[in-house]
Structure formats: structure tokens, C-alpha cells
Backbone as a chain_set.jsonl record, in Angstrom:
{"seq": "MMRIIGWACFAVAAFYAVRMWWLDRRLQTFRAAGGRASAFLFVPVRWQDDLYTSEGRPLVMSAWRSLGAMVIWFGAGAVSMLLGT", "coords": {"N": [[-10.56, -23.069, -8.401], [-11.463, -21.023, -6.742], [-9.306, -20.655, -5.084], [-7.419, -19.516, -6.781], [-8.658, -17.08, -7.304], [-8.565, -16.105, -4.717], [-5.769, -15.808, -4.312], [-5.311, -13.862, -6.233], [-6.754, -11.742, -5.147], [-5.235, -11.343, -2.839], [-2.898, -10.446, -4.051], [-3.743, -7.996, -5.1], [-4.322, -6.722, -2.695], [-1.737, -6.571, -1.673], [-0.646, -4.785, -3.5], [-2.075, -2.435, -2.808], [-1.088, -2.145, -0.229], [1.601, -1.523, -0.696], [1.198, 0.86, -2.075], [0.041, 2.379, -0.04], [2.209, 2.534, 1.727], [3.991, 4.012, 0.106], [2.552, 6.423, -0.174], [2.531, 7.245, 2.502], [5.269, 7.689, 2.929], [5.618, 9.796, 1.146], [3.918, 11.701, 2.28], [5.369, 12.432, 4.543], [7.138, 14.34, 3.678], [5.638, 16.582, 3.633], [5.131, 17.575, 6.177], [3.672, 19.636, 8.636], [4.87, 22.608, 10.193], [5.799, 22.667, 13.603], [4.411, 20.456, 14.523], [3.554, 17.833, 16.823], [5.94, 15.465, 17.834], [5.184, 12.991, 18.799], [2.786, 12.577, 17.527], [3.334, 11.458, 15.12], [4.102, 8.826, 15.387], [2.546, 6.36, 15.239], [1.352, 4.861, 12.397], [-1.389, 4.944, 10.969], [-2.659, 6.8, 12.651], [-1.288, 9.152, 12.277], [-2.235, 10.16, 9.93], [-3.723, 12.721, 9.548], [-5.408, 15.685, 8.664], [-4.605, 18.133, 9.832], [-1.945, 17.83, 10.498], [-0.321, 18.204, 8.338], [0.905, 20.193, 5.561], [-0.899, 22.32, 3.224], [-0.414, 21.254, 0.712], [-0.013, 18.568, 1.188], [-2.405, 17.588, 2.151], [-4.359, 16.441, 0.282], [-3.194, 13.941, -0.096], [-3.61, 12.628, 2.271], [-6.276, 11.663, 2.357], [-6.091, 9.867, 0.243], [-4.295, 8.023, 1.309], [-5.827, 6.938, 3.415], [-7.861, 5.772, 1.878], [-6.383, 3.844, 0.508], [-5.644, 2.194, 2.638], [-8.176, 1.241, 3.423], [-8.958, -0.106, 1.047], [-6.979, -2.056, 0.953], [-7.577, -3.611, 3.22], [-10.158, -4.517, 2.566], [-9.698, -5.985, 0.162], [-7.928, -7.918, 1.152], [-9.596, -9.219, 2.957], [-11.514, -10.229, 1.168], [-9.877, -11.978, -0.248], [-9.19, -13.779, 1.798], [-11.674, -14.91, 2.41], [-12.256, -16.091, -0.053], [-10.205, -17.978, -0.187], [-10.888, -19.58, 1.977], [-13.346, -20.61, 1.125], [-12.49, -22.079, -0.991], [-11.332, -24.347, 0.023]], "CA": [[-10.788, -21.757, -8.964], [-11.579, -20.042, -5.653], [-7.96, -20.371, -4.568], [-6.795, -18.576, -7.719], [-9.277, -15.782, -7.016], [-8.026, -15.679, -3.426], [-4.402, -15.311, -4.505], [-5.408, -12.603, -6.983], [-7.168, -10.72, -4.172], [-4.063, -11.058, -2.002], [-1.969, -9.641, -4.852], [-4.284, -6.633, -5.139], [-4.119, -6.183, -1.348], [-0.321, -6.227, -1.568], [-0.474, -3.546, -4.269], [-2.552, -1.317, -2.0], [-0.167, -1.981, 0.899], [2.768, -0.789, -1.204], [0.736, 2.227, -2.369], [-0.128, 3.043, 1.245], [3.561, 2.827, 2.205], [4.533, 5.088, -0.711], [1.861, 7.654, 0.193], [3.01, 7.647, 3.82], [6.602, 8.278, 2.745], [5.427, 11.087, 0.469], [3.309, 12.617, 3.25], [6.352, 12.92, 5.506], [7.79, 15.526, 3.129], [4.71, 17.695, 3.774], [4.808, 17.809, 7.588], [3.477, 21.033, 9.041], [5.799, 23.06, 11.229], [5.261, 22.712, 14.954], [3.661, 19.259, 14.873], [4.112, 17.033, 17.907], [6.666, 14.284, 17.353], [4.431, 11.794, 19.175], [1.664, 12.407, 16.61], [3.791, 10.778, 13.91], [4.65, 7.514, 15.709], [1.7, 5.264, 14.762], [1.097, 5.269, 11.014], [-2.716, 5.462, 10.604], [-3.046, 7.949, 13.472], [-0.648, 10.369, 11.783], [-2.881, 10.639, 8.697], [-4.705, 13.736, 9.909], [-5.204, 16.873, 7.837], [-3.952, 19.24, 10.526], [-0.52, 17.56, 10.687], [0.396, 18.398, 7.077], [0.653, 21.447, 4.847], [-2.021, 22.24, 2.282], [-0.031, 20.401, -0.415], [-0.079, 17.175, 1.597], [-3.742, 17.177, 2.586], [-5.026, 15.477, -0.613], [-2.593, 12.626, 0.061], [-4.134, 12.003, 3.486], [-7.455, 10.879, 1.991], [-5.628, 8.748, -0.586], [-3.705, 7.022, 2.195], [-6.93, 6.241, 4.077], [-8.527, 4.926, 0.879], [-5.524, 2.691, 0.261], [-5.775, 1.311, 3.793], [-9.472, 0.581, 3.319], [-8.931, -1.048, -0.072], [-6.126, -3.184, 1.331], [-8.322, -4.451, 4.16], [-11.258, -5.161, 1.844], [-9.162, -7.006, -0.745], [-7.399, -9.012, 1.955], [-10.762, -9.963, 3.443], [-12.07, -10.986, 0.039], [-8.954, -13.085, -0.511], [-9.305, -14.762, 2.872], [-12.953, -15.624, 2.227], [-12.118, -16.944, -1.235], [-9.346, -19.121, 0.159], [-11.653, -20.48, 2.853], [-14.362, -21.288, 0.321], [-11.819, -22.964, -1.926], [-10.808, -25.567, 0.652]], "C": [[-10.841, -20.674, -7.865], [-10.209, -19.693, -5.065], [-7.225, -19.398, -5.481], [-7.354, -17.178, -7.5], [-8.739, -15.224, -5.701], [-6.614, -15.123, -3.554], [-4.404, -13.998, -5.282], [-5.825, -11.464, -6.046], [-6.019, -10.349, -3.246], [-3.047, -10.199, -2.754], [-2.444, -8.197, -4.939], [-4.114, -5.969, -3.779], [-2.662, -5.777, -1.148], [-0.014, -4.948, -2.343], [-0.907, -2.336, -3.446], [-1.688, -1.097, -0.764], [1.07, -1.2, 0.472], [2.387, 0.649, -1.512], [0.574, 3.025, -1.08], [1.236, 3.422, 1.826], [4.156, 4.007, 1.432], [3.872, 6.425, -0.359], [2.323, 8.151, 1.558], [4.388, 8.282, 3.727], [6.497, 9.656, 2.115], [4.836, 12.122, 1.427], [4.342, 13.192, 4.212], [7.121, 14.125, 4.993], [6.923, 16.773, 3.287], [4.304, 17.938, 5.226], [4.669, 19.294, 7.869], [4.462, 21.375, 10.153], [5.096, 23.065, 12.58], [4.436, 21.505, 15.344], [4.342, 18.481, 15.983], [4.796, 15.796, 17.335], [5.894, 13.005, 17.675], [3.247, 11.549, 18.24], [2.052, 11.611, 15.375], [4.292, 9.356, 14.171], [3.857, 6.36, 15.103], [1.108, 5.658, 13.423], [-0.334, 5.725, 10.751], [-3.144, 6.691, 11.403], [-2.443, 9.241, 12.922], [-1.246, 10.86, 10.468], [-4.051, 11.547, 9.063], [-4.379, 15.0, 9.135], [-4.398, 17.959, 8.536], [-2.455, 19.016, 10.748], [0.321, 17.856, 9.449], [0.057, 19.748, 6.459], [-0.482, 21.242, 3.847], [-1.692, 21.368, 1.067], [-0.162, 18.92, -0.073], [-1.462, 16.684, 1.96], [-4.464, 16.264, 1.609], [-4.456, 14.056, -0.489], [-3.119, 11.888, 1.285], [-5.338, 11.13, 3.144], [-7.071, 9.692, 1.114], [-5.018, 7.643, 0.269], [-4.792, 6.237, 2.923], [-7.673, 5.329, 3.114], [-7.698, 3.694, 0.57], [-5.591, 1.697, 1.414], [-7.086, 0.542, 3.723], [-9.513, -0.45, 2.206], [-8.085, -2.267, 0.26], [-6.879, -4.143, 2.247], [-9.442, -5.206, 3.442], [-10.751, -6.264, 0.926], [-8.571, -8.181, 0.022], [-8.538, -9.872, 2.497], [-11.396, -10.811, 2.358], [-11.179, -12.179, -0.309], [-9.063, -14.177, 0.539], [-10.586, -15.577, 2.726], [-12.865, -16.557, 1.022], [-11.27, -18.175, -0.947], [-10.09, -20.107, 1.068], [-12.715, -21.252, 2.076], [-13.735, -22.283, -0.654], [-11.281, -24.242, -1.311], [-11.901, -26.573, 0.897]], "O": [[-10.332, -19.567, -8.041], [-9.987, -18.572, -4.607], [-6.483, -18.542, -5.0], [-6.607, -16.2, -7.509], [-8.488, -14.025, -5.581], [-6.296, -14.086, -2.971], [-3.586, -13.118, -5.014], [-5.304, -10.353, -6.144], [-5.844, -9.179, -2.906], [-2.41, -9.327, -2.164], [-1.634, -7.273, -4.86], [-3.796, -4.782, -3.707], [-2.383, -4.754, -0.522], [0.784, -4.124, -1.896], [-0.198, -1.332, -3.389], [-1.568, 0.035, -0.297], [1.533, -0.319, 1.195], [3.164, 1.565, -1.243], [0.926, 4.204, -1.025], [1.396, 4.52, 2.36], [4.757, 4.9, 2.029], [4.554, 7.444, -0.258], [2.491, 9.355, 1.75], [4.651, 9.297, 4.371], [7.21, 10.579, 2.508], [5.216, 13.292, 1.385], [4.2, 14.333, 4.652], [7.702, 14.865, 5.787], [7.402, 17.892, 3.1], [3.219, 18.465, 5.473], [5.462, 20.106, 7.39], [4.834, 20.517, 10.954], [3.924, 23.431, 12.675], [3.81, 21.516, 16.404], [5.569, 18.469, 16.076], [4.258, 15.155, 16.432], [5.943, 12.042, 16.909], [2.75, 10.425, 18.166], [1.176, 11.135, 14.652], [4.853, 8.734, 13.268], [4.451, 5.462, 14.506], [0.432, 6.682, 13.321], [-0.493, 6.867, 10.32], [-3.898, 7.527, 10.905], [-3.028, 10.313, 13.086], [-0.805, 11.881, 9.941], [-5.215, 11.18, 8.905], [-3.21, 15.347, 8.967], [-3.591, 18.636, 7.898], [-1.76, 19.947, 11.155], [1.547, 17.767, 9.502], [-0.955, 20.362, 6.796], [-0.96, 20.124, 3.655], [-2.597, 20.8, 0.456], [-0.399, 18.102, -0.962], [-1.677, 15.477, 2.067], [-5.153, 15.352, 2.068], [-5.161, 13.081, -0.749], [-3.079, 10.659, 1.334], [-5.418, 9.985, 3.588], [-7.666, 8.62, 1.232], [-5.205, 6.461, -0.016], [-4.701, 5.015, 3.041], [-8.075, 4.228, 3.491], [-8.249, 2.608, 0.389], [-5.594, 0.487, 1.189], [-7.11, -0.671, 3.937], [-10.041, -1.547, 2.391], [-8.435, -3.388, -0.11], [-6.817, -5.358, 2.061], [-9.648, -6.395, 3.684], [-11.31, -7.36, 0.909], [-8.7, -9.326, -0.412], [-8.455, -11.1, 2.495], [-11.769, -11.961, 2.589], [-11.676, -13.259, -0.627], [-9.034, -15.364, 0.213], [-10.576, -16.796, 2.9], [-13.347, -17.688, 1.074], [-11.577, -19.275, -1.405], [-9.933, -21.321, 0.936], [-12.95, -22.429, 2.351], [-14.394, -23.228, -1.087], [-10.821, -25.131, -2.029], [-11.637, -27.656, 1.419]]}, "num_chains": 1, "name": "protein.A"}
């Protein structure tokens, strides 16, 4: 039973990973003018409010929440899989 719960948690983590990817792609359409190109190289670092226009700023917090949810669900899945063995 714990392995099934673990796989379900991994599936939810995968959902949040895809959501995070989609939000990142959407954020790139809202880049502020004059931003440094090096600020956009590493994905989580580029989720800063000052790098995007006012329309993109609400997406920044959603991207961070998706990252956090992905990590938490993956951790829960890993613990469930370990307890199931």
C-alpha cells in the first residue's frame, strides 16, 4: 500500500514539475526591458519580481509555490517508498 501512495506522490510531483516548466515559459514573455542576460540563465534564480513586468509578477510567486510543492511531494513519495520496502 505504501508503494502505491509513493507512486501517487511521485505523480503529483511530476504534475507540479510540468506546471513549474509551463509557468517559467510563460514568464519569459513578460521579461522587463534592460534585464541582464546572465540573470536568466539558472531557472530558480531568474524568478525575481524585478526581472519581469507588472503582468508577470503574479506568476513569479506561483512558480516558487510549484517548486516547493514539487519538492514536498517528491519527498513524501520517497519516504513512502522507503517505508513500503
